[in-house]
mmCIF file of C-alpha atoms in Angstrom:
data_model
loop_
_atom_site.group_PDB
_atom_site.id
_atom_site.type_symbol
_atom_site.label_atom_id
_atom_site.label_comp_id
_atom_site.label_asym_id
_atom_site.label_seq_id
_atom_site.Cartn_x
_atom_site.Cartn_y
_atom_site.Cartn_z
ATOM 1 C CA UNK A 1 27.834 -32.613 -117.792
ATOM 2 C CA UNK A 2 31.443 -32.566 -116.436
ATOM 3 C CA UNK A 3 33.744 -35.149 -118.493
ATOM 4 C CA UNK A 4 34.954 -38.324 -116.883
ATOM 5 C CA UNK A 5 38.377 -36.967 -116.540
ATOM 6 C CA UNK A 6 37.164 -34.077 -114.823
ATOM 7 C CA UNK A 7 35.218 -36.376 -112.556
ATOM 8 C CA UNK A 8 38.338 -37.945 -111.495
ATOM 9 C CA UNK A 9 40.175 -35.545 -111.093
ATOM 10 C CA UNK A 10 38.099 -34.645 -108.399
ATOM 11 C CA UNK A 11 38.701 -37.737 -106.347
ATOM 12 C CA UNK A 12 41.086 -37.789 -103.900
ATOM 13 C CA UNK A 13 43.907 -40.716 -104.975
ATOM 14 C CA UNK A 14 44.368 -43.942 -103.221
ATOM 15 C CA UNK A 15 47.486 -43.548 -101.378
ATOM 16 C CA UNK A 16 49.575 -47.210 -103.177
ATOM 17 C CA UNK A 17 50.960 -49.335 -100.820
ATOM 18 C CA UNK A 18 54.228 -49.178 -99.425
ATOM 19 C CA UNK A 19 56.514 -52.151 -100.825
ATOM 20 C CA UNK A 20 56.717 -54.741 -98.010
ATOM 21 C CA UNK A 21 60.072 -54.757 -96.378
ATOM 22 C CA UNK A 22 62.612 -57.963 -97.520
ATOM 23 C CA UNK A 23 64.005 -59.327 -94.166
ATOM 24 C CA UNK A 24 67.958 -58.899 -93.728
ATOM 25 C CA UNK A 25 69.678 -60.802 -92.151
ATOM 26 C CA UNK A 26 72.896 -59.257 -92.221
ATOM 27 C CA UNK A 27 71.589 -56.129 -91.624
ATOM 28 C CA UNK A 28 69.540 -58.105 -88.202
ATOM 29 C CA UNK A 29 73.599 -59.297 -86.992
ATOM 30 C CA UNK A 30 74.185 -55.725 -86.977
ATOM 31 C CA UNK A 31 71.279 -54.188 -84.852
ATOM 32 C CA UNK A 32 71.518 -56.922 -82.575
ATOM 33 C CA UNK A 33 74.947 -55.700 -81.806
ATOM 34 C CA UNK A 34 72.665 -53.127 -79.430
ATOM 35 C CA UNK A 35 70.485 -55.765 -78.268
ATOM 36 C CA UNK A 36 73.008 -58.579 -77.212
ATOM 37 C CA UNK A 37 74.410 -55.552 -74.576
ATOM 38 C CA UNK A 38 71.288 -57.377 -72.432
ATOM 39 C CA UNK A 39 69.078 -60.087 -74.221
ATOM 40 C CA UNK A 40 72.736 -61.620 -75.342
ATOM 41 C CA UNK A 41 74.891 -62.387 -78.344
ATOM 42 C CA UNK A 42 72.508 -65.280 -79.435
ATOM 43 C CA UNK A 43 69.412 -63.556 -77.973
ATOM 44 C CA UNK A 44 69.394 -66.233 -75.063
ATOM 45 C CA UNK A 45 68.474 -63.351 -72.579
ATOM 46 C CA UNK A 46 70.210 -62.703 -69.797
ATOM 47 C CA UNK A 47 70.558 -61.962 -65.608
ATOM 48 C CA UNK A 48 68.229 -65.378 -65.049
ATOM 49 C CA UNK A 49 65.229 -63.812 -66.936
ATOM 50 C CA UNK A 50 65.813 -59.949 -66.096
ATOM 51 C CA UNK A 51 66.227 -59.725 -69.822
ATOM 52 C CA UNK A 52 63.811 -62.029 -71.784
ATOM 53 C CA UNK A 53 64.888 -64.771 -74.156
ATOM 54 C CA UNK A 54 64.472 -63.190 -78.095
ATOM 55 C CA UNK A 55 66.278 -66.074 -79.835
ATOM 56 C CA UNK A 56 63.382 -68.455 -81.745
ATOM 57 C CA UNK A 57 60.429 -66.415 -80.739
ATOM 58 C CA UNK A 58 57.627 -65.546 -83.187
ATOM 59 C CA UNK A 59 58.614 -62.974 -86.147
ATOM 60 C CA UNK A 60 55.484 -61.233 -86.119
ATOM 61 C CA UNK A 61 54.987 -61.337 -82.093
ATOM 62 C CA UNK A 62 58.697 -59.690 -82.139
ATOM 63 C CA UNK A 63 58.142 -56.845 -84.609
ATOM 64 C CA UNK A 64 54.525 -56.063 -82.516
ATOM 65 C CA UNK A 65 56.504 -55.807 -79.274
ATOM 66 C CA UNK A 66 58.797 -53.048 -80.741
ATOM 67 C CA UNK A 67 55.811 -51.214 -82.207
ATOM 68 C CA UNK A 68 54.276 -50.920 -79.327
ATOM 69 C CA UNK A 69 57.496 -49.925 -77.218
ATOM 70 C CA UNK A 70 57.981 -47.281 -80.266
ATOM 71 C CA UNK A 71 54.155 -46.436 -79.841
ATOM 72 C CA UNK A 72 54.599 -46.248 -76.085
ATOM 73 C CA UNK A 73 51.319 -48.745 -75.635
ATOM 74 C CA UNK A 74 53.578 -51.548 -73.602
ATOM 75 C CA UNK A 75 55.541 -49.461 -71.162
ATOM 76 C CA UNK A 76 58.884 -51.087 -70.740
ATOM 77 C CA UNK A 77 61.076 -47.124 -69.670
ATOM 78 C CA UNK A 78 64.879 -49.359 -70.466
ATOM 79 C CA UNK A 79 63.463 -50.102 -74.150
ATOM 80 C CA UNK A 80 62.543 -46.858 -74.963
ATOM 81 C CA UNK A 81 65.718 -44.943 -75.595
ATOM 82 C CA UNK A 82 66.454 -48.098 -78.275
ATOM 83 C CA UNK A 83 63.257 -47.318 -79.478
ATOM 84 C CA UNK A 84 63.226 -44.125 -81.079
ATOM 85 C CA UNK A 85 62.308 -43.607 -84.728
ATOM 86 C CA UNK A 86 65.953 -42.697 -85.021
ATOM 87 C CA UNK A 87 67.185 -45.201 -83.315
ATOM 88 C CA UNK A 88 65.059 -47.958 -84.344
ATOM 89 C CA UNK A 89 63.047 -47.136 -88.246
ATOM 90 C CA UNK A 90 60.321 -49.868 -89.166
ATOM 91 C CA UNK A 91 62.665 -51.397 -91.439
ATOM 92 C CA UNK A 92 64.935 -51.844 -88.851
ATOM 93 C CA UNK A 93 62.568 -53.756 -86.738
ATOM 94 C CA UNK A 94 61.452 -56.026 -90.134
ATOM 95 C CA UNK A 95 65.414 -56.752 -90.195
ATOM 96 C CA UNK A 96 65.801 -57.921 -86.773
ATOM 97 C CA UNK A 97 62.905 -59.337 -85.905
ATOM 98 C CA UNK A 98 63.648 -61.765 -88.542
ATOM 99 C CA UNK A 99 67.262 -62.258 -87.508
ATOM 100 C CA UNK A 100 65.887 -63.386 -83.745
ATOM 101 C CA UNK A 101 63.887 -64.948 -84.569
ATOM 102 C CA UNK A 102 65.669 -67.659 -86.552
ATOM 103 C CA UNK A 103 68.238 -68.329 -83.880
ATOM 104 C CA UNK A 104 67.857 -72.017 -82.838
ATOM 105 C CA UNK A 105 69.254 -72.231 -79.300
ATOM 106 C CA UNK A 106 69.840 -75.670 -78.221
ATOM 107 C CA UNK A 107 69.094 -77.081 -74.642
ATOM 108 C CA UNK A 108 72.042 -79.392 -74.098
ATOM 109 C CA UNK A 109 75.530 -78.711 -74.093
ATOM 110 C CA UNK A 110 77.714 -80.219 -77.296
ATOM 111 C CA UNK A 111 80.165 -83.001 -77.216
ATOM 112 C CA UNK A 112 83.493 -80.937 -77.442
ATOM 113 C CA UNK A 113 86.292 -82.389 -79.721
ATOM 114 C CA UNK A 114 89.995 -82.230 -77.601
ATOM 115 C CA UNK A 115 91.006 -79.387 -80.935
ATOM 116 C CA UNK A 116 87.840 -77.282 -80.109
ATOM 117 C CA UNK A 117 89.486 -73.957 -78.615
ATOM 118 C CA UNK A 118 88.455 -71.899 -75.878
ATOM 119 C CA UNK A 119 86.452 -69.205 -78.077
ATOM 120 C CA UNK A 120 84.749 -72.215 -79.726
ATOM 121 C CA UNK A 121 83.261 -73.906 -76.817
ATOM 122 C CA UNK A 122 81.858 -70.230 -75.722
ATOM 123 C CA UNK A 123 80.306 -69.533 -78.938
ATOM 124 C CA UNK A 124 78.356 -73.028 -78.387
ATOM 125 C CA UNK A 125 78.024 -72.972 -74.885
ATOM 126 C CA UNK A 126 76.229 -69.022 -75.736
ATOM 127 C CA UNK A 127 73.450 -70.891 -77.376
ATOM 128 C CA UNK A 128 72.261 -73.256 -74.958
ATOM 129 C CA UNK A 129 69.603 -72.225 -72.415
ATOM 130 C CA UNK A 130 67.555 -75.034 -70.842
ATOM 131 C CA UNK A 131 65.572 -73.988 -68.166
ATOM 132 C CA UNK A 132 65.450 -74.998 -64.787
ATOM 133 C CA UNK A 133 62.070 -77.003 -62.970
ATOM 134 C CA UNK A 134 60.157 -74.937 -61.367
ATOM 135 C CA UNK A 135 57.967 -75.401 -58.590
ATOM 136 C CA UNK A 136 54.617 -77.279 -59.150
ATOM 137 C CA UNK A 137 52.092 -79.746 -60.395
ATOM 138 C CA UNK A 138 53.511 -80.686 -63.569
ATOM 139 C CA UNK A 139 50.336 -82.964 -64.343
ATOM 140 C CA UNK A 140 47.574 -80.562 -63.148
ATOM 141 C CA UNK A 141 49.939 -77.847 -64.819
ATOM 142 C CA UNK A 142 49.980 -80.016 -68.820
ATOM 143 C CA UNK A 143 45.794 -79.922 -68.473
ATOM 144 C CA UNK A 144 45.456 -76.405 -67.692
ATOM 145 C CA UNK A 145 47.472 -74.928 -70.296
ATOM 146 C CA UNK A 146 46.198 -77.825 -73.012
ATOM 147 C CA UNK A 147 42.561 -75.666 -71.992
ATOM 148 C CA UNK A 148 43.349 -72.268 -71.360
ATOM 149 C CA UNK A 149 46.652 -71.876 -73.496
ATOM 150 C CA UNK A 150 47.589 -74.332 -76.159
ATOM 151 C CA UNK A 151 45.237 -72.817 -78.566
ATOM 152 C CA UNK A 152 47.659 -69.743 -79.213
ATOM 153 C CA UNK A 153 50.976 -70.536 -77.883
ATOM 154 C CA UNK A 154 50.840 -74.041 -79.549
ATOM 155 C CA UNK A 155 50.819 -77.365 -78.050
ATOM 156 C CA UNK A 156 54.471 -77.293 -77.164
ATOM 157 C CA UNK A 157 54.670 -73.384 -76.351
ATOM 158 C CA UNK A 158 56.873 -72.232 -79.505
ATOM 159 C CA UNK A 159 53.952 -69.903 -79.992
ATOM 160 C CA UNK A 160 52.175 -68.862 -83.315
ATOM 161 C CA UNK A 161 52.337 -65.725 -85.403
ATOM 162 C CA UNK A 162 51.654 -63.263 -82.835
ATOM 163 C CA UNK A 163 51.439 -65.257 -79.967
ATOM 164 C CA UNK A 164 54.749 -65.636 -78.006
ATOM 165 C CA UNK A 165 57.016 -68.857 -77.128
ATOM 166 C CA UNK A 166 56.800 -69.768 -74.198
ATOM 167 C CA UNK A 167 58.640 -72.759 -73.737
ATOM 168 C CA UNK A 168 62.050 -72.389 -72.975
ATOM 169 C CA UNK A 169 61.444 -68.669 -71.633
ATOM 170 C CA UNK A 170 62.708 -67.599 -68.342
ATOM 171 C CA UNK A 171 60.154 -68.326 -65.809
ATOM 172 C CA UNK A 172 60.967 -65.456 -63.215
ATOM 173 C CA UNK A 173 60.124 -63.390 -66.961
ATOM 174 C CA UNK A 174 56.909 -65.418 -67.423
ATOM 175 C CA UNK A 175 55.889 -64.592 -64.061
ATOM 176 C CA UNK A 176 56.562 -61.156 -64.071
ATOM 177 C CA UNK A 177 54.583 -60.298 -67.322
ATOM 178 C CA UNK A 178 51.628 -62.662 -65.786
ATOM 179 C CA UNK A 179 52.034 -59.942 -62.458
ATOM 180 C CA UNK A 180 51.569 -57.097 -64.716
ATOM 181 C CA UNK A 181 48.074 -58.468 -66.559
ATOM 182 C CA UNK A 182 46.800 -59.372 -63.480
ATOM 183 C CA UNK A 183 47.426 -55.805 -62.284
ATOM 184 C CA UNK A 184 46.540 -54.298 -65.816
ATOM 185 C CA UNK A 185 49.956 -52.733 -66.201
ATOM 186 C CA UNK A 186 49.712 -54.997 -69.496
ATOM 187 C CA UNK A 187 46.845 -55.854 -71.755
ATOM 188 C CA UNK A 188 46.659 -59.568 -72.360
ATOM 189 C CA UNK A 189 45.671 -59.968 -76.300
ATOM 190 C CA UNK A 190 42.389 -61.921 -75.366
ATOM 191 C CA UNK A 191 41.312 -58.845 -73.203
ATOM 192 C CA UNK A 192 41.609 -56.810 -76.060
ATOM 193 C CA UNK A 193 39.101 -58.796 -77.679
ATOM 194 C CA UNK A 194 36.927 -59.122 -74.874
ATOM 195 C CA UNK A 195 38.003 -56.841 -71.698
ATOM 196 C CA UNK A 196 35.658 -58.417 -69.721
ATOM 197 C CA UNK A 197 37.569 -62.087 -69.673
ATOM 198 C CA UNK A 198 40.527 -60.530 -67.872
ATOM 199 C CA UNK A 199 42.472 -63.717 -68.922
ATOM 200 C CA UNK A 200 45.010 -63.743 -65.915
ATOM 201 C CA UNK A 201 42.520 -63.079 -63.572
ATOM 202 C CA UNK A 202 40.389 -66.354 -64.287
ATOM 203 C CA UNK A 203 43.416 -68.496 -63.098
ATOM 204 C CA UNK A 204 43.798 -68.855 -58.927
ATOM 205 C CA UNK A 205 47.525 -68.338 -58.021
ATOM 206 C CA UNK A 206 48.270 -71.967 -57.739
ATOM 207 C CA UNK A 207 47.242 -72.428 -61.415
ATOM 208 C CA UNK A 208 49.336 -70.315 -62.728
ATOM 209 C CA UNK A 209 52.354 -71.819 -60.443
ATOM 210 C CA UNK A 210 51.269 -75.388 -62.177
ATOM 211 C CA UNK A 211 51.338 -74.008 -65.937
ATOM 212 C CA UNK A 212 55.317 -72.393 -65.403
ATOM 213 C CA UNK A 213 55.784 -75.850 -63.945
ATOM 214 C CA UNK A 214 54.886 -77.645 -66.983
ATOM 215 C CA UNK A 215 56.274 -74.892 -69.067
ATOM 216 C CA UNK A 216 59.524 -76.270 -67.493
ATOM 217 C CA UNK A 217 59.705 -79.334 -68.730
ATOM 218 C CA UNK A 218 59.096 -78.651 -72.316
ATOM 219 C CA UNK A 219 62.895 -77.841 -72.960
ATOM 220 C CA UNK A 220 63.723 -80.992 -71.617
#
């Protein structure tokens, strides 16, 4: 009879857990020195929704998106040379994930004092975004997405865990990801589940125009 130690010696080992990665913020500031190039110094986005809104969107929903442009599973060619493993390590995307997604943008300008300089009012005037009404139903709009969206992006779209923010997102952005599940160029996270839902495709054109209608007014 072999001895215990002999036994387990035989086994292969469990491979410990890698320490989870502490959030910094500082170290976030400086990434984001690449990232504010397009999505802005306060991650408000930029070029009317070319480049998304980052600022106050979900931590985890953040750090997925980057995975997957790392991974090459969400096809997005400009993000892909910021991407790299040398350009962008895992702790690197724990760092500013976290940084984005704590930036509170606000959706009305301040009231200036008369001794607020120039550079001041830009700083502040950086980190509003309030987005403009959209065409649509706003009422038929509000009961659609309380059916067919609330449940992951929240009542008042700010999203949860891994499901994005919507409200207060560019809606020539919203529209264009909502192009790219219908065509499949994207896999909506409930088709993953289930591909036979094809979420997008249940909604008729005109419901979708009605739901980035309401989504406008929820910045207001």
């Amino acid at each position: 009879m072999l001895a215990p130690s002999v036994i387990a010696a035989d086994k292969p080992a469990v491979k410990a857990a890698a320490p989870a990665i502490k959030p910094d913020m500082e170290a976030g500031r400086q990434i984001n020195g690449v990232c504010a190039a397009c999505h802005g110094d306060s991650g408000q986005g930029g070029k009317k929704g070319e480049y998304p809104r980052l600022a106050g969107q979900q931590v985890k929903y953040l750090a997925e998106q980057l995975h997957k442009f790392k991974a090459r599973k969400r096809i997005n060619i400009p993000m892909f040379p910021y991407t790299e493993e040398r350009e962008l390590p895992d702790e690197d995307i724990v760092h500013i994930a976290a940084y984005l997604s704590a930036i509170k943008l606000e959706t009305d300008l301040p009231v200036f004092k008369d001794t607020d300089d120039a550079l001041t009012r830009l700083l502040a005037v950086e980190k509003v975004l309030n987005i403009p009404r959209s065409e649509g139903d706003v009422e038929a709009g509000a009961r659609l997405y309380k059916t067919e969206c609330a449940s992951c992006h929240g009542v008042k779209g700010m999203g949860k865990r891994d499901a994005p923010l919507l409200a207060g997102q560019y809606t020539s952005y919203l529209k264009r990801q909502i192009d790219k599940f219908v065509k499949g160029e994207r896999i909506h996270d409930e088709d993953v589940k289930d591909r036979s839902k094809e979420t997008m495709n249940l909604l008729k054109p005109d419901e979708i125009r009605d739901i980035l209608a309401f989504l406008t007014t929820l910045d207001d």
